mmCIF file with all atom_site columns, C-alpha atoms in Angstrom:
data_model
loop_
_atom_site.group_PDB
_atom_site.id
_atom_site.type_symbol
_atom_site.label_atom_id
_atom_site.label_alt_id
_atom_site.label_comp_id
_atom_site.label_asym_id
_atom_site.label_entity_id
_atom_site.label_seq_id
_atom_site.pdbx_PDB_ins_code
_atom_site.Cartn_x
_atom_site.Cartn_y
_atom_site.Cartn_z
_atom_site.occupancy
_atom_site.B_iso_or_equiv
_atom_site.pdbx_formal_charge
_atom_site.auth_seq_id
_atom_site.auth_comp_id
_atom_site.auth_asym_id
_atom_site.auth_atom_id
_atom_site.pdbx_PDB_model_num
ATOM 1   C CA . GLU A 1 1   ? 7.653   -2.304  6.338   1.00 0.00 ? 1   GLU A CA 1
ATOM 2   C CA . GLN A 1 2   ? 8.096   -3.692  2.567   1.00 0.00 ? 2   GLN A CA 1
ATOM 3   C CA . ARG A 1 3   ? 11.420  -3.197  1.998   1.00 0.00 ? 3   ARG A CA 1
ATOM 4   C CA . LEU A 1 4   ? 10.728  -0.914  -1.145  1.00 0.00 ? 4   LEU A CA 1
ATOM 5   C CA . VAL A 1 5   ? 13.226  1.437   -0.753  1.00 0.00 ? 5   VAL A CA 1
ATOM 6   C CA . GLN A 1 6   ? 16.556  0.856   1.126   1.00 0.00 ? 6   GLN A CA 1
ATOM 7   C CA . PRO A 1 7   ? 17.448  4.073   2.654   1.00 0.00 ? 7   PRO A CA 1
ATOM 8   C CA . HIS A 1 8   ? 20.217  4.453   4.724   1.00 0.00 ? 8   HIS A CA 1
ATOM 9   C CA . ARG A 1 9   ? 20.756  5.013   8.315   1.00 0.00 ? 9   ARG A CA 1
ATOM 10  C CA . THR A 1 10  ? 22.778  6.755   10.621  1.00 0.00 ? 10  THR A CA 1
ATOM 11  C CA . ALA A 1 11  ? 24.936  6.317   13.720  1.00 0.00 ? 11  ALA A CA 1
ATOM 12  C CA . ALA A 1 12  ? 21.824  7.317   15.301  1.00 0.00 ? 12  ALA A CA 1
ATOM 13  C CA . GLY A 1 13  ? 19.299  4.857   13.356  1.00 0.00 ? 13  GLY A CA 1
ATOM 14  C CA . HIS A 1 14  ? 18.333  7.615   11.455  1.00 0.00 ? 14  HIS A CA 1
ATOM 15  C CA . ARG A 1 15  ? 16.936  7.246   7.799   1.00 0.00 ? 15  ARG A CA 1
ATOM 16  C CA . VAL A 1 16  ? 18.231  10.130  5.254   1.00 0.00 ? 16  VAL A CA 1
ATOM 17  C CA . PHE A 1 17  ? 16.467  8.892   2.263   1.00 0.00 ? 17  PHE A CA 1
ATOM 18  C CA . THR A 1 18  ? 18.698  9.992   -1.462  1.00 0.00 ? 18  THR A CA 1
ATOM 19  C CA . ARG A 1 19  ? 16.803  11.486  -4.315  1.00 0.00 ? 19  ARG A CA 1
ATOM 20  C CA . ALA A 1 20  ? 16.315  8.668   -5.308  1.00 0.00 ? 20  ALA A CA 1
ATOM 21  C CA . ASP A 1 21  ? 15.168  6.938   -1.814  1.00 0.00 ? 21  ASP A CA 1
ATOM 22  C CA . ILE A 1 22  ? 12.568  9.743   -2.945  1.00 0.00 ? 22  ILE A CA 1
ATOM 23  C CA . ARG A 1 23  ? 11.626  9.078   -6.584  1.00 0.00 ? 23  ARG A CA 1
ATOM 24  C CA . ARG A 1 24  ? 11.226  5.382   -6.129  1.00 0.00 ? 24  ARG A CA 1
ATOM 25  C CA . LEU A 1 25  ? 8.385   6.456   -3.107  1.00 0.00 ? 25  LEU A CA 1
ATOM 26  C CA . SER A 1 26  ? 7.008   8.729   -5.054  1.00 0.00 ? 26  SER A CA 1
ATOM 27  C CA . PHE A 1 27  ? 6.617   5.605   -7.612  1.00 0.00 ? 27  PHE A CA 1
ATOM 28  C CA . VAL A 1 28  ? 5.660   3.365   -5.311  1.00 0.00 ? 28  VAL A CA 1
ATOM 29  C CA . MET A 1 29  ? 2.870   6.098   -4.258  1.00 0.00 ? 29  MET A CA 1
ATOM 30  C CA . VAL A 1 30  ? 1.159   7.082   -7.301  1.00 0.00 ? 30  VAL A CA 1
ATOM 31  C CA . ALA A 1 31  ? 1.047   3.505   -7.792  1.00 0.00 ? 31  ALA A CA 1
ATOM 32  C CA . GLN A 1 32  ? -1.257  1.922   -4.525  1.00 0.00 ? 32  GLN A CA 1
ATOM 33  C CA . ARG A 1 33  ? -3.402  5.302   -5.379  1.00 0.00 ? 33  ARG A CA 1
ATOM 34  C CA . LEU A 1 34  ? -4.034  3.662   -9.000  1.00 0.00 ? 34  LEU A CA 1
ATOM 35  C CA . GLY A 1 35  ? -4.550  0.129   -7.192  1.00 0.00 ? 35  GLY A CA 1
ATOM 36  C CA . PHE A 1 36  ? -1.162  -1.158  -7.932  1.00 0.00 ? 36  PHE A CA 1
ATOM 37  C CA . SER A 1 37  ? -0.547  -4.399  -5.101  1.00 0.00 ? 37  SER A CA 1
ATOM 38  C CA . ILE A 1 38  ? 3.529   -3.249  -3.594  1.00 0.00 ? 38  ILE A CA 1
ATOM 39  C CA . SER A 1 39  ? 4.208   -7.262  -5.870  1.00 0.00 ? 39  SER A CA 1
ATOM 40  C CA . ASP A 1 40  ? 3.476   -5.275  -8.547  1.00 0.00 ? 40  ASP A CA 1
ATOM 41  C CA . ILE A 1 41  ? 5.333   -2.448  -7.155  1.00 0.00 ? 41  ILE A CA 1
ATOM 42  C CA . ARG A 1 42  ? 7.327   -4.313  -6.488  1.00 0.00 ? 42  ARG A CA 1
ATOM 43  C CA . GLU A 1 43  ? 8.060   -5.398  -9.626  1.00 0.00 ? 43  GLU A CA 1
ATOM 44  C CA . ALA A 1 44  ? 8.705   -2.902  -11.283 1.00 0.00 ? 44  ALA A CA 1
ATOM 45  C CA . LEU A 1 45  ? 10.809  -1.315  -9.198  1.00 0.00 ? 45  LEU A CA 1
ATOM 46  C CA . SER A 1 46  ? 13.492  -4.757  -10.423 1.00 0.00 ? 46  SER A CA 1
ATOM 47  C CA . SER A 1 47  ? 14.840  -3.175  -12.925 1.00 0.00 ? 47  SER A CA 1
ATOM 48  C CA . LEU A 1 48  ? 15.708  -0.262  -11.828 1.00 0.00 ? 48  LEU A CA 1
ATOM 49  C CA . PRO A 1 49  ? 19.374  0.362   -11.680 1.00 0.00 ? 49  PRO A CA 1
ATOM 50  C CA . GLU A 1 50  ? 20.580  -0.669  -7.293  1.00 0.00 ? 50  GLU A CA 1
ATOM 51  C CA . GLY A 1 51  ? 24.378  0.672   -5.969  1.00 0.00 ? 51  GLY A CA 1
ATOM 52  C CA . ARG A 1 52  ? 23.198  3.837   -7.955  1.00 0.00 ? 52  ARG A CA 1
ATOM 53  C CA . THR A 1 53  ? 20.735  6.493   -8.485  1.00 0.00 ? 53  THR A CA 1
ATOM 54  C CA . PRO A 1 54  ? 18.288  5.457   -11.808 1.00 0.00 ? 54  PRO A CA 1
ATOM 55  C CA . THR A 1 55  ? 18.613  7.599   -14.477 1.00 0.00 ? 55  THR A CA 1
ATOM 56  C CA . LYS A 1 56  ? 16.572  9.444   -16.871 1.00 0.00 ? 56  LYS A CA 1
ATOM 57  C CA . THR A 1 57  ? 16.719  6.415   -19.675 1.00 0.00 ? 57  THR A CA 1
ATOM 58  C CA . ASP A 1 58  ? 16.407  4.078   -16.125 1.00 0.00 ? 58  ASP A CA 1
ATOM 59  C CA . TRP A 1 59  ? 12.852  5.911   -15.974 1.00 0.00 ? 59  TRP A CA 1
ATOM 60  C CA . THR A 1 60  ? 12.329  6.082   -18.383 1.00 0.00 ? 60  THR A CA 1
ATOM 61  C CA . ARG A 1 61  ? 11.769  1.960   -19.027 1.00 0.00 ? 61  ARG A CA 1
ATOM 62  C CA . LEU A 1 62  ? 10.430  1.163   -16.788 1.00 0.00 ? 62  LEU A CA 1
ATOM 63  C CA . GLY A 1 63  ? 7.511   3.913   -17.460 1.00 0.00 ? 63  GLY A CA 1
ATOM 64  C CA . GLN A 1 64  ? 6.910   2.108   -20.104 1.00 0.00 ? 64  GLN A CA 1
ATOM 65  C CA . SER A 1 65  ? 6.604   -1.286  -19.016 1.00 0.00 ? 65  SER A CA 1
ATOM 66  C CA . PHE A 1 66  ? 4.466   0.207   -16.216 1.00 0.00 ? 66  PHE A CA 1
ATOM 67  C CA . ARG A 1 67  ? 2.684   1.753   -19.032 1.00 0.00 ? 67  ARG A CA 1
ATOM 68  C CA . ALA A 1 68  ? 1.841   -1.299  -20.497 1.00 0.00 ? 68  ALA A CA 1
ATOM 69  C CA . ALA A 1 69  ? -0.511  -2.066  -17.523 1.00 0.00 ? 69  ALA A CA 1
ATOM 70  C CA . LEU A 1 70  ? -1.796  1.127   -16.774 1.00 0.00 ? 70  LEU A CA 1
ATOM 71  C CA . ASP A 1 71  ? -3.220  1.567   -20.360 1.00 0.00 ? 71  ASP A CA 1
ATOM 72  C CA . GLU A 1 72  ? -3.894  -2.766  -19.533 1.00 0.00 ? 72  GLU A CA 1
ATOM 73  C CA . ARG A 1 73  ? -6.352  -1.993  -15.945 1.00 0.00 ? 73  ARG A CA 1
ATOM 74  C CA . ILE A 1 74  ? -7.942  0.830   -18.191 1.00 0.00 ? 74  ILE A CA 1
ATOM 75  C CA . ALA A 1 75  ? -9.789  -0.716  -20.073 1.00 0.00 ? 75  ALA A CA 1
ATOM 76  C CA . GLY A 1 76  ? -10.394 -3.125  -18.261 1.00 0.00 ? 76  GLY A CA 1
ATOM 77  C CA . LEU A 1 77  ? -12.680 -0.341  -15.997 1.00 0.00 ? 77  LEU A CA 1
ATOM 78  C CA . THR A 1 78  ? -14.040 0.921   -19.355 1.00 0.00 ? 78  THR A CA 1
ATOM 79  C CA . ASP A 1 79  ? -15.575 -1.879  -20.244 1.00 0.00 ? 79  ASP A CA 1
ATOM 80  C CA . LEU A 1 80  ? -16.761 -2.364  -17.253 1.00 0.00 ? 80  LEU A CA 1
ATOM 81  C CA . ARG A 1 81  ? -18.305 1.109   -16.503 1.00 0.00 ? 81  ARG A CA 1
ATOM 82  C CA . ASP A 1 82  ? -19.158 0.395   -19.989 1.00 0.00 ? 82  ASP A CA 1
ATOM 83  C CA . LYS A 1 83  ? -21.358 -3.484  -19.502 1.00 0.00 ? 83  LYS A CA 1
ATOM 84  C CA . LEU A 1 84  ? -21.806 -2.184  -15.410 1.00 0.00 ? 84  LEU A CA 1
ATOM 85  C CA . ASP A 1 85  ? -24.717 -1.025  -16.525 1.00 0.00 ? 85  ASP A CA 1
ATOM 86  C CA . SER A 1 86  ? -26.765 -3.683  -18.701 1.00 0.00 ? 86  SER A CA 1
ATOM 87  C CA . CYS A 1 87  ? -25.039 -6.418  -16.777 1.00 0.00 ? 87  CYS A CA 1
ATOM 88  C CA . ILE A 1 88  ? -25.752 -6.578  -13.231 1.00 0.00 ? 88  ILE A CA 1
ATOM 89  C CA . GLY A 1 89  ? -29.375 -6.954  -13.403 1.00 0.00 ? 89  GLY A CA 1
ATOM 90  C CA . CYS A 1 90  ? -28.158 -10.675 -14.541 1.00 0.00 ? 90  CYS A CA 1
ATOM 91  C CA . GLY A 1 91  ? -26.195 -11.026 -11.032 1.00 0.00 ? 91  GLY A CA 1
ATOM 92  C CA . CYS A 1 92  ? -23.033 -12.785 -13.259 1.00 0.00 ? 92  CYS A CA 1
ATOM 93  C CA . LEU A 1 93  ? -20.982 -10.104 -13.681 1.00 0.00 ? 93  LEU A CA 1
ATOM 94  C CA . SER A 1 94  ? -19.383 -12.288 -16.079 1.00 0.00 ? 94  SER A CA 1
ATOM 95  C CA . LEU A 1 95  ? -18.170 -9.256  -18.637 1.00 0.00 ? 95  LEU A CA 1
ATOM 96  C CA . LYS A 1 96  ? -17.223 -11.550 -21.960 1.00 0.00 ? 96  LYS A CA 1
ATOM 97  C CA . ALA A 1 97  ? -20.062 -13.689 -21.282 1.00 0.00 ? 97  ALA A CA 1
ATOM 98  C CA . CYS A 1 98  ? -22.906 -11.587 -20.283 1.00 0.00 ? 98  CYS A CA 1
ATOM 99  C CA . MET A 1 99  ? -23.938 -9.942  -23.105 1.00 0.00 ? 99  MET A CA 1
ATOM 100 C CA . LEU A 1 100 ? -24.146 -13.241 -24.883 1.00 0.00 ? 100 LEU A CA 1
ATOM 101 C CA . HIS A 1 101 ? -25.671 -15.503 -21.573 1.00 0.00 ? 101 HIS A CA 1
ATOM 102 C CA . ASN A 1 102 ? -28.688 -12.511 -21.178 1.00 0.00 ? 102 ASN A CA 1
ATOM 103 C CA . THR A 1 103 ? -29.275 -10.198 -23.411 1.00 0.00 ? 103 THR A CA 1
ATOM 104 C CA . GLU A 1 104 ? -31.659 -7.274  -23.125 1.00 0.00 ? 104 GLU A CA 1
ATOM 105 C CA . ASP A 1 105 ? -32.187 -8.539  -19.698 1.00 0.00 ? 105 ASP A CA 1
ATOM 106 C CA . VAL A 1 106 ? -34.267 -11.828 -19.936 1.00 0.00 ? 106 VAL A CA 1
ATOM 107 C CA . VAL A 1 107 ? -33.003 -13.874 -16.655 1.00 0.00 ? 107 VAL A CA 1
ATOM 108 C CA . ALA A 1 108 ? -33.814 -10.881 -14.795 1.00 0.00 ? 108 ALA A CA 1
ATOM 109 C CA . SER A 1 109 ? -37.622 -11.887 -14.571 1.00 0.00 ? 109 SER A CA 1
ATOM 110 C CA . ARG A 1 110 ? -37.221 -14.125 -13.021 1.00 0.00 ? 110 ARG A CA 1
ATOM 111 C CA . GLY A 1 111 ? -36.169 -12.201 -9.709  1.00 0.00 ? 111 GLY A CA 1
ATOM 112 C CA . THR A 1 112 ? -32.882 -10.695 -8.262  1.00 0.00 ? 112 THR A CA 1
ATOM 113 C CA . GLY A 1 113 ? -30.003 -13.364 -7.963  1.00 0.00 ? 113 GLY A CA 1
ATOM 114 C CA . PRO A 1 114 ? -27.773 -15.530 -9.583  1.00 0.00 ? 114 PRO A CA 1
ATOM 115 C CA . ARG A 1 115 ? -29.406 -17.704 -11.611 1.00 0.00 ? 115 ARG A CA 1
ATOM 116 C CA . TYR A 1 116 ? -26.977 -19.725 -14.460 1.00 0.00 ? 116 TYR A CA 1
ATOM 117 C CA . LEU A 1 117 ? -24.314 -22.069 -12.153 1.00 0.00 ? 117 LEU A CA 1
ATOM 118 C CA . LEU A 1 118 ? -20.856 -22.569 -14.662 1.00 0.00 ? 118 LEU A CA 1
ATOM 119 C CA . GLY A 1 119 ? -22.019 -23.622 -18.012 1.00 0.00 ? 119 GLY A CA 1
ATOM 120 C CA . ASP A 1 120 ? -25.472 -22.925 -17.508 1.00 0.00 ? 120 ASP A CA 1
ATOM 121 C CA . SER A 1 121 ? -27.434 -21.112 -20.873 1.00 0.00 ? 121 SER A CA 1
ATOM 122 C CA . PRO A 1 122 ? -30.308 -19.246 -20.641 1.00 0.00 ? 122 PRO A CA 1
ATOM 123 C CA . THR A 1 123 ? -32.309 -22.745 -22.396 1.00 0.00 ? 123 THR A CA 1
ATOM 124 C CA . ASP A 1 124 ? -30.916 -24.525 -19.337 1.00 0.00 ? 124 ASP A CA 1
ATOM 125 C CA . ILE A 1 125 ? -32.531 -22.239 -16.069 1.00 0.00 ? 125 ILE A CA 1
#
């Protein structure tokens, strides 16, 4: 139990979820499906008010901040997808440096596996 939602309990100990609880749980499920960690989700939910049902404005504010994180993730995944085919040959998988260190996949001619150590350049190997 991550305690992302605090439902009320009946005298018999059964949990009773409010509409606000269900909306929070829905957000948690979608965010998890998108690959966000529980700590990321907890941080996003912390912007919602406690003790009252979040308003549309509250959810909009959460959505805007979460959208920035989503956009960053999408950009990273797009970059990975676009560069992975040409990058995987050298084994370094450094999306920022690979195109600089291994233009035209020259290192692949030296065999499979990683060929660079930190600080190395193509002339070093």
